[in-house]
Coordinates of C-alpha atoms in Angstrom, one line a residue:
Chain A
M1 CA 103.8 62.6 97.9
S2 CA 101.3 61.7 100.6
R3 CA 99.7 64.5 102.5
G4 CA 100.2 64.4 106.3
L5 CA 97.4 63.6 108.7
G6 CA 95.5 66.1 110.7
E7 CA 94.9 65.5 114.4
F8 CA 91.2 64.6 113.8
E9 CA 92.3 62.1 111.0
Q10 CA 94.8 60.5 113.4
L11 CA 92.1 60.2 116.0
M12 CA 89.7 58.5 113.6
L13 CA 92.4 56.1 112.3
F14 CA 93.3 55.1 115.9
A15 CA 89.7 54.7 116.8
V16 CA 89.2 52.3 113.8
L17 CA 92.3 50.4 114.9
R18 CA 91.2 50.1 118.5
L19 CA 87.6 49.0 117.6
G20 CA 88.8 46.3 115.1
K21 CA 85.8 44.5 113.7
D22 CA 83.3 46.9 115.5
A23 CA 84.5 50.1 113.8
Y24 CA 81.4 51.8 112.5
G25 CA 80.1 55.4 112.8
V26 CA 78.5 55.4 116.3
A27 CA 81.3 53.3 117.8
I28 CA 84.0 55.5 116.3
R29 CA 82.3 58.7 117.6
Q30 CA 81.9 57.2 121.0
E31 CA 85.4 55.9 121.1
I32 CA 86.8 59.3 120.3
A33 CA 84.5 61.0 122.8
R34 CA 85.4 58.5 125.6
E35 CA 89.2 58.7 125.1
T36 CA 89.6 62.4 124.3
G37 CA 86.4 64.1 125.5
R38 CA 85.8 65.4 122.0
D39 CA 82.3 65.4 120.9
V40 CA 82.4 65.2 117.1
S41 CA 79.3 65.2 114.9
A42 CA 78.2 62.2 112.9
G43 CA 78.5 64.3 109.8
A44 CA 82.1 65.2 110.6
V45 CA 82.9 61.6 111.2
Y46 CA 81.6 60.4 107.9
T47 CA 83.1 63.2 105.9
G48 CA 86.5 62.5 107.6
L49 CA 86.2 58.7 107.0
D50 CA 85.2 59.3 103.4
R51 CA 88.3 61.4 102.9
L52 CA 90.5 58.8 104.4
Q53 CA 88.9 56.1 102.3
V54 CA 89.5 58.0 99.1
R55 CA 93.1 58.2 100.0
G56 CA 93.3 54.5 100.4
Y57 CA 93.8 54.4 104.2
L58 CA 90.5 52.7 105.0
T59 CA 88.1 50.3 103.4
S60 CA 84.5 50.0 104.2
W61 CA 81.6 47.6 103.9
E62 CA 78.0 47.5 104.8
G63 CA 77.0 45.5 107.9
E64 CA 73.8 44.5 109.6
T65 CA 70.8 46.6 110.2
T66 CA 68.9 47.0 113.5
P67 CA 65.4 48.1 114.4
A68 CA 66.9 51.1 116.2
R69 CA 68.4 52.3 112.9
G70 CA 65.1 52.3 111.2
G71 CA 66.3 49.5 108.9
R72 CA 69.4 51.3 107.8
R73 CA 72.7 49.4 107.6
R74 CA 75.8 50.1 109.5
K75 CA 79.0 51.0 107.6
Y76 CA 82.1 49.3 109.0
Y77 CA 85.7 50.5 108.4
R78 CA 89.0 48.7 108.5
L79 CA 92.5 50.2 108.5
E80 CA 94.5 49.4 105.4
P81 CA 98.3 48.9 105.3
A82 CA 98.7 52.3 103.6
G83 CA 96.7 54.0 106.4
A84 CA 98.6 52.1 109.0
R85 CA 102.0 53.2 107.5
T86 CA 100.9 56.8 107.3
L87 CA 99.5 56.8 110.8
E88 CA 102.6 55.2 112.2
R89 CA 104.8 57.8 110.5
S90 CA 102.7 60.6 111.5
Y91 CA 102.5 59.5 115.1
S92 CA 106.2 58.7 115.4
N93 CA 107.0 62.1 114.0
I94 CA 105.0 63.6 116.8
S95 CA 106.5 61.3 119.4
Q96 CA 110.0 62.0 118.2
M97 CA 109.4 65.7 118.5
A98 CA 107.8 65.3 121.9
D99 CA 110.6 63.0 123.2
G100 CA 112.3 64.6 126.1
V101 CA 110.3 67.7 126.3
L102 CA 107.0 66.4 127.7
R103 CA 107.9 67.3 131.2
Q104 CA 108.9 70.8 130.1
L105 CA 105.6 71.0 128.2
S106 CA 103.6 70.0 131.2
E107 CA 105.3 72.5 133.4
L108 CA 104.8 75.3 130.9
A109 CA 101.2 74.4 130.5
A110 CA 100.7 74.3 134.2
G111 CA 102.6 77.5 134.9
D112 CA 100.9 79.7 132.5
K113 CA 97.2 79.3 132.4
G114 CA 96.9 81.5 129.5
P115 CA 95.7 85.1 129.4
Q116 CA 93.5 85.6 132.4
R117 CA 90.5 87.8 132.4
G118 CA 91.2 89.9 135.4
R119 CA 88.4 90.3 137.7
V120 CA 88.3 93.6 139.5
G121 CA 86.9 93.9 143.0
Chain B
M1 CA 56.7 57.3 124.4
S2 CA 58.1 57.4 120.9
R3 CA 61.7 56.3 120.7
R4 CA 62.2 58.1 117.4
P5 CA 64.0 61.4 117.2
P6 CA 62.1 64.6 116.5
L7 CA 60.5 64.8 113.1
L8 CA 62.1 68.2 112.4
G9 CA 65.6 66.8 112.7
R10 CA 64.8 63.8 110.6
L11 CA 63.4 66.0 107.9
A12 CA 66.5 68.2 108.1
L13 CA 68.7 65.2 107.6
R14 CA 67.2 64.7 104.2
L15 CA 69.4 67.6 103.1
L16 CA 72.5 65.4 103.5
P17 CA 73.9 64.0 100.3
R18 CA 73.6 60.4 99.4
P19 CA 75.1 57.9 100.2
H20 CA 76.3 59.4 103.5
R21 CA 72.7 60.3 104.5
H22 CA 71.8 56.6 104.9
Y23 CA 74.6 56.0 107.4
V24 CA 74.4 59.3 109.3
V25 CA 70.7 58.9 109.8
G26 CA 71.1 55.3 110.9
D27 CA 73.8 56.2 113.3
L28 CA 72.0 59.1 114.9
E29 CA 68.7 57.2 115.2
E30 CA 70.5 54.3 116.8
E31 CA 72.4 56.4 119.2
F32 CA 69.4 58.5 120.0
S33 CA 67.2 55.5 120.9
E34 CA 69.7 53.2 122.5
S35 CA 72.0 55.5 124.4
V36 CA 71.0 59.2 124.5
L37 CA 67.2 58.9 125.2
P38 CA 67.5 56.5 128.1
R39 CA 70.3 58.6 129.6
L40 CA 69.0 62.2 129.1
G41 CA 65.2 62.0 128.7
R42 CA 63.1 63.0 125.8
V43 CA 63.6 66.8 125.9
R44 CA 67.4 66.9 126.3
A45 CA 67.8 64.0 123.9
S46 CA 65.8 65.9 121.3
V47 CA 68.1 68.9 121.8
W48 CA 71.1 66.6 121.4
F49 CA 69.7 65.2 118.2
L50 CA 68.9 68.6 116.7
G51 CA 72.4 69.7 117.6
Q52 CA 73.9 66.7 115.9
V53 CA 71.7 67.4 112.8
V54 CA 72.9 71.0 112.6
R55 CA 76.6 70.1 113.1
S56 CA 76.4 67.2 110.6
L57 CA 74.9 69.5 108.0
V58 CA 77.6 72.1 108.7
A59 CA 80.3 69.4 108.4
F60 CA 79.0 68.3 105.0
V61 CA 78.8 71.9 103.7
R62 CA 82.2 72.7 105.0
R63 CA 84.0 69.5 104.0
P64 CA 86.8 70.0 101.6
P65 CA 85.6 69.6 98.0
R66 CA 87.1 67.0 95.8
T67 CA 89.4 68.5 93.2
S68 CA 87.3 67.0 90.5
L69 CA 84.1 64.9 90.0
P70 CA 84.1 61.4 88.5
T71 CA 83.2 61.7 84.9
R72 CA 80.0 59.8 85.4
H73 CA 78.6 62.8 87.2
R74 CA 79.3 65.3 84.4
G75 CA 76.2 67.2 83.6
S76 CA 74.2 65.7 86.5
P77 CA 72.6 67.5 89.4
I78 CA 75.6 66.2 91.5
E79 CA 77.8 68.4 89.4
V80 CA 75.7 71.4 90.2
R81 CA 75.8 70.6 93.9
F82 CA 79.5 70.1 93.6
A83 CA 79.9 73.5 92.0
M84 CA 77.7 75.2 94.6
R85 CA 79.6 73.6 97.5
S86 CA 82.9 74.6 96.0
L87 CA 81.7 78.2 95.8
L88 CA 80.2 78.3 99.3
R89 CA 83.4 77.1 100.7
R90 CA 85.2 80.0 99.2
P91 CA 82.9 83.0 99.5
A92 CA 85.5 85.6 98.5
F93 CA 86.3 83.7 95.3
A94 CA 82.6 83.1 94.7
F95 CA 81.9 86.8 95.2
L96 CA 84.7 87.6 92.8
A97 CA 83.6 85.1 90.2
V98 CA 79.9 86.1 90.4
G99 CA 80.9 89.8 90.4
T100 CA 83.2 89.3 87.4
L101 CA 80.4 87.4 85.5
G102 CA 77.9 90.1 86.5
V103 CA 80.1 93.0 85.3
G104 CA 81.0 91.0 82.1
I105 CA 77.4 90.2 81.3
G106 CA 76.3 93.8 82.2
A107 CA 79.0 95.3 80.0
T108 CA 78.2 93.0 77.1
T109 CA 74.5 93.8 77.4
S110 CA 75.2 97.5 77.5
V111 CA 77.6 97.3 74.5
F112 CA 75.1 95.2 72.6
S113 CA 72.2 97.6 73.5
V114 CA 74.2 100.5 72.2
A115 CA 75.5 98.6 69.1
N116 CA 71.9 97.5 68.4
W117 CA 70.7 101.1 68.8
V118 CA 73.5 102.6 66.7
L119 CA 74.0 99.9 64.0
F120 CA 71.2 97.4 63.7
R121 CA 67.8 98.8 64.5
P122 CA 65.8 100.2 61.6
V123 CA 65.8 104.0 61.8
P124 CA 62.4 104.9 63.1
G125 CA 60.0 106.8 60.9
V126 CA 61.7 106.0 57.6
A127 CA 59.8 104.2 54.9
D128 CA 61.5 101.2 53.2
P129 CA 65.0 101.8 54.6
D130 CA 66.4 99.0 52.4
Q131 CA 66.1 101.1 49.4
I132 CA 68.2 104.0 50.8
V133 CA 71.8 104.4 49.9
V134 CA 74.6 106.8 50.8
V135 CA 76.4 108.6 48.0
E136 CA 79.8 110.0 48.7
F137 CA 82.3 111.8 46.5
R138 CA 85.6 110.0 46.9
D139 CA 89.0 110.0 45.3
A140 CA 91.2 107.0 44.7
S141 CA 92.7 107.3 48.2
G142 CA 89.3 107.2 49.8
D143 CA 89.3 110.8 50.8
D144 CA 85.9 112.4 50.2
A145 CA 84.7 115.9 49.3
G146 CA 81.6 118.0 49.9
V147 CA 79.3 118.8 47.1
S148 CA 77.0 121.7 46.3
L149 CA 73.2 121.6 46.3
A150 CA 73.3 122.6 42.7
N151 CA 75.3 119.5 41.8
V152 CA 73.2 117.2 44.0
N153 CA 70.1 118.3 42.2
D154 CA 71.6 117.9 38.8
L155 CA 72.8 114.4 39.7
G156 CA 69.4 113.5 41.0
E157 CA 67.8 114.6 37.8
A158 CA 70.3 112.6 35.8
S159 CA 69.9 109.3 37.6
S160 CA 66.9 107.2 36.8
A161 CA 68.2 104.5 39.1
L162 CA 67.5 106.8 42.0
S163 CA 64.0 108.0 42.6
H164 CA 65.4 110.7 44.9
L165 CA 68.7 112.3 45.9
A166 CA 68.9 114.5 48.9
A167 CA 71.6 116.1 51.1
H168 CA 71.6 116.7 54.8
T169 CA 74.0 117.7 57.5
L170 CA 73.8 118.0 61.2
V171 CA 74.2 121.5 62.7
S172 CA 74.2 122.7 66.3
L173 CA 71.4 125.1 67.0
Q174 CA 70.4 127.5 69.7
V175 CA 66.7 127.9 69.7
A176 CA 64.8 130.7 71.5
G177 CA 61.5 132.4 71.2
T178 CA 58.8 134.3 73.1
G179 CA 57.8 132.1 76.0
V180 CA 60.5 129.5 75.0
D181 CA 63.6 129.1 77.0
A182 CA 66.8 129.2 75.1
T183 CA 67.7 125.6 74.3
S184 CA 70.7 124.0 72.7
L185 CA 69.8 121.2 70.4
M186 CA 70.7 119.3 67.3
G187 CA 69.3 120.4 64.0
E188 CA 69.7 119.2 60.4
A189 CA 70.0 121.3 57.3
V190 CA 68.4 119.5 54.5
S191 CA 67.8 119.8 50.8
G192 CA 64.4 119.8 49.1
D193 CA 64.0 116.1 48.5
Y194 CA 65.0 115.1 52.0
F195 CA 61.6 114.4 53.6
E196 CA 60.1 112.9 50.5
L197 CA 63.1 110.6 50.0
L198 CA 62.7 109.3 53.5
G199 CA 58.9 109.0 53.3
V200 CA 58.4 111.2 56.3
R201 CA 55.1 113.0 56.8
A202 CA 54.0 115.9 58.9
A203 CA 52.1 115.3 62.1
I204 CA 50.7 118.8 61.9
G205 CA 51.3 121.6 59.4
R206 CA 53.6 120.8 56.5
L207 CA 57.2 119.9 55.6
M208 CA 59.4 122.4 53.8
T209 CA 59.1 122.8 50.0
G210 CA 62.0 122.4 47.7
V211 CA 62.2 126.1 47.1
E212 CA 62.2 126.9 50.8
A213 CA 64.9 124.3 51.3
E214 CA 67.3 125.4 48.6
D215 CA 66.6 129.1 47.7
E216 CA 68.2 131.6 49.9
S217 CA 65.8 134.3 48.9
S218 CA 62.8 132.4 50.1
E219 CA 61.4 132.7 53.7
A220 CA 63.4 131.0 56.4
V221 CA 61.2 128.1 57.7
A222 CA 61.7 125.3 60.1
V223 CA 60.2 121.9 60.9
I224 CA 60.4 120.7 64.4
S225 CA 60.3 117.2 65.9
Y226 CA 57.3 115.8 67.6
E227 CA 59.3 115.5 70.8
L228 CA 60.3 119.2 70.8
W229 CA 56.7 120.2 70.0
T230 CA 55.6 118.3 73.1
R231 CA 58.4 119.5 75.3
L232 CA 58.8 123.1 74.3
F233 CA 55.4 124.0 73.0
G234 CA 53.1 121.8 75.0
S235 CA 51.7 120.1 71.8
S236 CA 49.8 123.3 71.0
P237 CA 48.7 123.7 67.4
S238 CA 49.5 127.4 67.8
V239 CA 53.2 126.5 67.2
L240 CA 52.4 126.7 63.5
D241 CA 53.5 130.0 61.9
R242 CA 55.2 130.9 65.1
A243 CA 58.5 132.7 64.9
I244 CA 61.4 131.3 66.7
R245 CA 65.0 132.5 66.8
I246 CA 67.6 129.9 65.7
N247 CA 71.3 130.9 66.0
G248 CA 70.1 134.5 66.0
F249 CA 68.0 134.3 62.8
V250 CA 64.2 134.3 62.7
F251 CA 62.5 131.2 61.3
R252 CA 58.9 130.4 61.0
V253 CA 57.7 127.0 62.1
V254 CA 55.7 125.5 59.3
G255 CA 55.2 122.0 60.7
V256 CA 55.9 119.2 63.1
A257 CA 57.4 116.0 61.8
D258 CA 55.9 112.5 62.3
E259 CA 56.0 111.3 65.9
H260 CA 58.5 108.5 65.1
F261 CA 60.9 110.4 63.0
K262 CA 63.9 111.7 65.0
G263 CA 66.3 112.2 62.1
I264 CA 68.4 109.6 60.5
D265 CA 71.5 109.9 62.5
R266 CA 71.8 106.9 64.8
I267 CA 73.5 108.8 67.5
E268 CA 72.2 112.3 67.5
R269 CA 68.5 113.0 67.9
V270 CA 67.4 115.8 65.6
D271 CA 64.8 118.3 66.9
V272 CA 64.7 120.9 64.2
W273 CA 65.1 120.7 60.4
V274 CA 66.1 123.9 58.6
P275 CA 66.6 124.6 54.9
G276 CA 69.9 123.6 53.5
A277 CA 70.1 127.1 51.9
R278 CA 70.4 128.5 55.5
Y279 CA 73.3 126.4 56.4
F280 CA 76.0 129.0 55.8
D281 CA 73.9 131.6 57.8
L282 CA 73.4 129.2 60.7
R283 CA 77.2 128.5 60.8
H284 CA 77.9 132.2 60.6
A285 CA 80.0 131.5 57.6
P286 CA 82.6 134.0 56.5
P287 CA 82.0 135.8 53.1
S288 CA 84.7 133.6 51.5
W289 CA 82.3 130.7 51.8
G290 CA 80.1 132.4 49.2
N291 CA 76.5 131.7 48.6
T292 CA 74.7 128.4 49.2
S293 CA 73.1 128.5 45.8
E294 CA 76.4 128.6 44.0
R295 CA 77.7 125.5 42.3
T296 CA 81.0 126.0 44.0
A297 CA 79.4 126.1 47.4
R298 CA 80.6 122.9 49.1
F299 CA 78.6 121.4 51.8
Y300 CA 80.1 118.7 54.0
M301 CA 76.8 117.0 53.7
Q302 CA 75.9 113.5 53.5
T303 CA 74.1 112.7 50.3
L304 CA 71.3 110.2 50.4
G305 CA 69.6 108.4 47.6
R306 CA 66.6 106.2 47.3
L307 CA 66.9 103.4 44.7
A308 CA 64.1 103.1 42.3
P309 CA 62.3 99.7 42.7
G310 CA 64.3 96.8 41.5
V311 CA 67.5 98.8 40.8
Q312 CA 70.9 97.8 42.0
A313 CA 73.2 100.2 43.8
A314 CA 75.9 99.5 41.2
T315 CA 73.6 100.8 38.4
A316 CA 73.0 103.9 40.4
E317 CA 76.7 104.4 40.9
D318 CA 77.4 104.0 37.2
Q319 CA 74.7 106.6 36.3
L320 CA 75.9 109.0 38.9
R321 CA 79.6 108.7 37.7
T322 CA 78.6 109.3 34.1
A323 CA 76.4 112.3 35.1
M324 CA 79.3 113.7 37.2
E325 CA 81.6 113.5 34.2
Y326 CA 79.1 115.6 32.2
L327 CA 78.9 118.1 35.1
V328 CA 82.7 118.3 35.1
E329 CA 82.7 119.1 31.4
A330 CA 79.8 121.5 31.7
Y331 CA 81.3 123.4 34.6
P332 CA 85.0 122.9 34.3
D333 CA 86.0 125.7 36.6
E334 CA 83.5 124.9 39.4
N335 CA 83.6 121.2 39.2
Q336 CA 87.2 120.5 38.4
R337 CA 87.8 118.6 41.6
Y338 CA 85.1 116.0 40.8
A339 CA 87.2 114.7 38.0
D340 CA 89.0 112.9 40.9
Y341 CA 86.2 112.8 43.5
K342 CA 83.7 110.4 42.0
P343 CA 80.3 109.5 43.3
T344 CA 80.5 106.3 45.3
V345 CA 77.3 104.5 46.4
F346 CA 77.1 102.6 49.6
E347 CA 74.3 100.3 50.3
G348 CA 73.4 101.9 53.5
T349 CA 70.1 100.2 54.0
G350 CA 68.8 102.6 56.5
A351 CA 72.0 103.4 58.2
W352 CA 74.3 106.3 57.7
P353 CA 77.9 106.7 58.6
R354 CA 79.0 109.8 60.4
E355 CA 82.8 109.5 60.4
R356 CA 84.7 109.4 57.2
D357 CA 86.9 106.7 58.6
L358 CA 84.0 104.4 59.2
H359 CA 83.0 104.5 55.6
S360 CA 85.1 101.6 54.3
S361 CA 84.2 99.3 57.1
Y362 CA 80.8 100.1 58.6
S363 CA 78.4 97.3 58.5
L364 CA 75.0 98.2 59.4
R365 CA 72.8 95.3 58.9
S366 CA 73.4 91.6 59.0
R367 CA 74.1 91.5 55.3
G368 CA 76.5 94.4 55.7
S369 CA 77.0 97.4 53.5
R370 CA 79.7 97.9 51.0
P371 CA 80.6 100.0 48.1
A372 CA 78.4 99.0 45.2
D373 CA 80.0 96.2 43.2
R374 CA 80.5 97.6 39.8
G375 CA 82.3 94.6 38.3
S376 CA 79.4 93.4 36.1
Q377 CA 78.3 96.9 35.2
R378 CA 81.5 98.4 34.0
G379 CA 81.5 99.6 30.5
Q380 CA 77.7 99.8 30.3
P381 CA 76.9 103.5 30.7
P382 CA 73.4 104.1 31.8
D383 CA 71.2 105.0 28.9
R384 CA 69.1 107.6 30.5
A385 CA 71.9 109.7 32.1
R386 CA 71.9 112.9 30.3
N387 CA 73.9 116.1 30.5
P388 CA 72.2 118.2 33.0
A389 CA 73.8 121.3 31.5
S390 CA 71.9 120.7 28.3
G391 CA 68.6 120.0 30.1

């Protein structure tokens, strides 16, 4: 039985998918930051990618090196069919559950801004 | 201006595990020089870089451990790191595991220390402990009986296999004296051969003589331990000939035992040695116990022997049994019970049992101790055993 995907794992798989041939560490981090505003650390990206690769969702290969990297090679990732299926199932589950309640969700979120710290005076 | 990130951060990144280190460092250096530095300037870019370093290190420490390592890493430093990370990720479990180990190791160490002290260490202050044996008087069921000093002495005389035979028993004592606070301590009532058998010498003064030890009509004397001499009498030589009160009776201190000798019991430290002949007095025995010098007087003493050089314990046991048979014939009324309770020799090798139940199983040195094996000796009565009644 395959384990479900966490939110961060979904974000990374989508980033790899969106980037296509250019999916390597820096690009993945920047893609996630650009689209979601989340600033994740390089370490977190690699530990997450490593985990997904162990599960067979991604493959990786070493790419070119640049002077800015101090001679170190990039590591590129590609989404594998197993990863694509899992991501698709995971995302469609969320979509199904969200279907028809998104407006209600938005209203709820807008109406209640959470516990407010009351300011006196 | 250098386009490289701060040295401190680069050094810290060396803590990352391979092979990820290679790519993380490459990514961060690339991003630093190509995007962050031009955008934020040197100072803020450095702060960004250090923040990334710290967060990356944390991410690696906190990443979920694999359930197992590939077999190629067995026994390698990677396995140690794997174990450390697994523990760090579960501090409660790690605490429990380390605590359990600690308690376990501590308990084992304590038990071994006590066992070593009680069972294995040579008894201090005793010469050639390997030659020492324990003699008990046991019937077929393994029950044992006390024996009188008169019988012990006759047996000792009769056995050429034993150079000495002596009796001793622990006795609780209350010691008091002028300028000495009343003290409860452990004493030992001993027979005349006791100190000589053990090869114990006096630090000052002398040890008790055979007559003092076994004749009730002689003066009541006591030998004290070196430790008691130091503690209670300030190591003063004036302790000699001093009168002390023991369980209400007056004794004269005649000597201090060798510094290392603390008795032969592995658990109780003995501080005063008193004559075996005084044992009934010190126990405030009822008149029905009779007189310590009588052959019927039964002491629940342990009887020790020292094997003559080159003699086997089995030989000694055969001699003692033959001698005891003579004693039963010679004193049929007094010694009737010893027709059943026969001398049994244990190769104690410097260790002495306290509890009767331990006798059949105690093992005091690595080679163990056991009742003397008489298989090869049976039917060969010792030639020098003689009837003590006729001697």
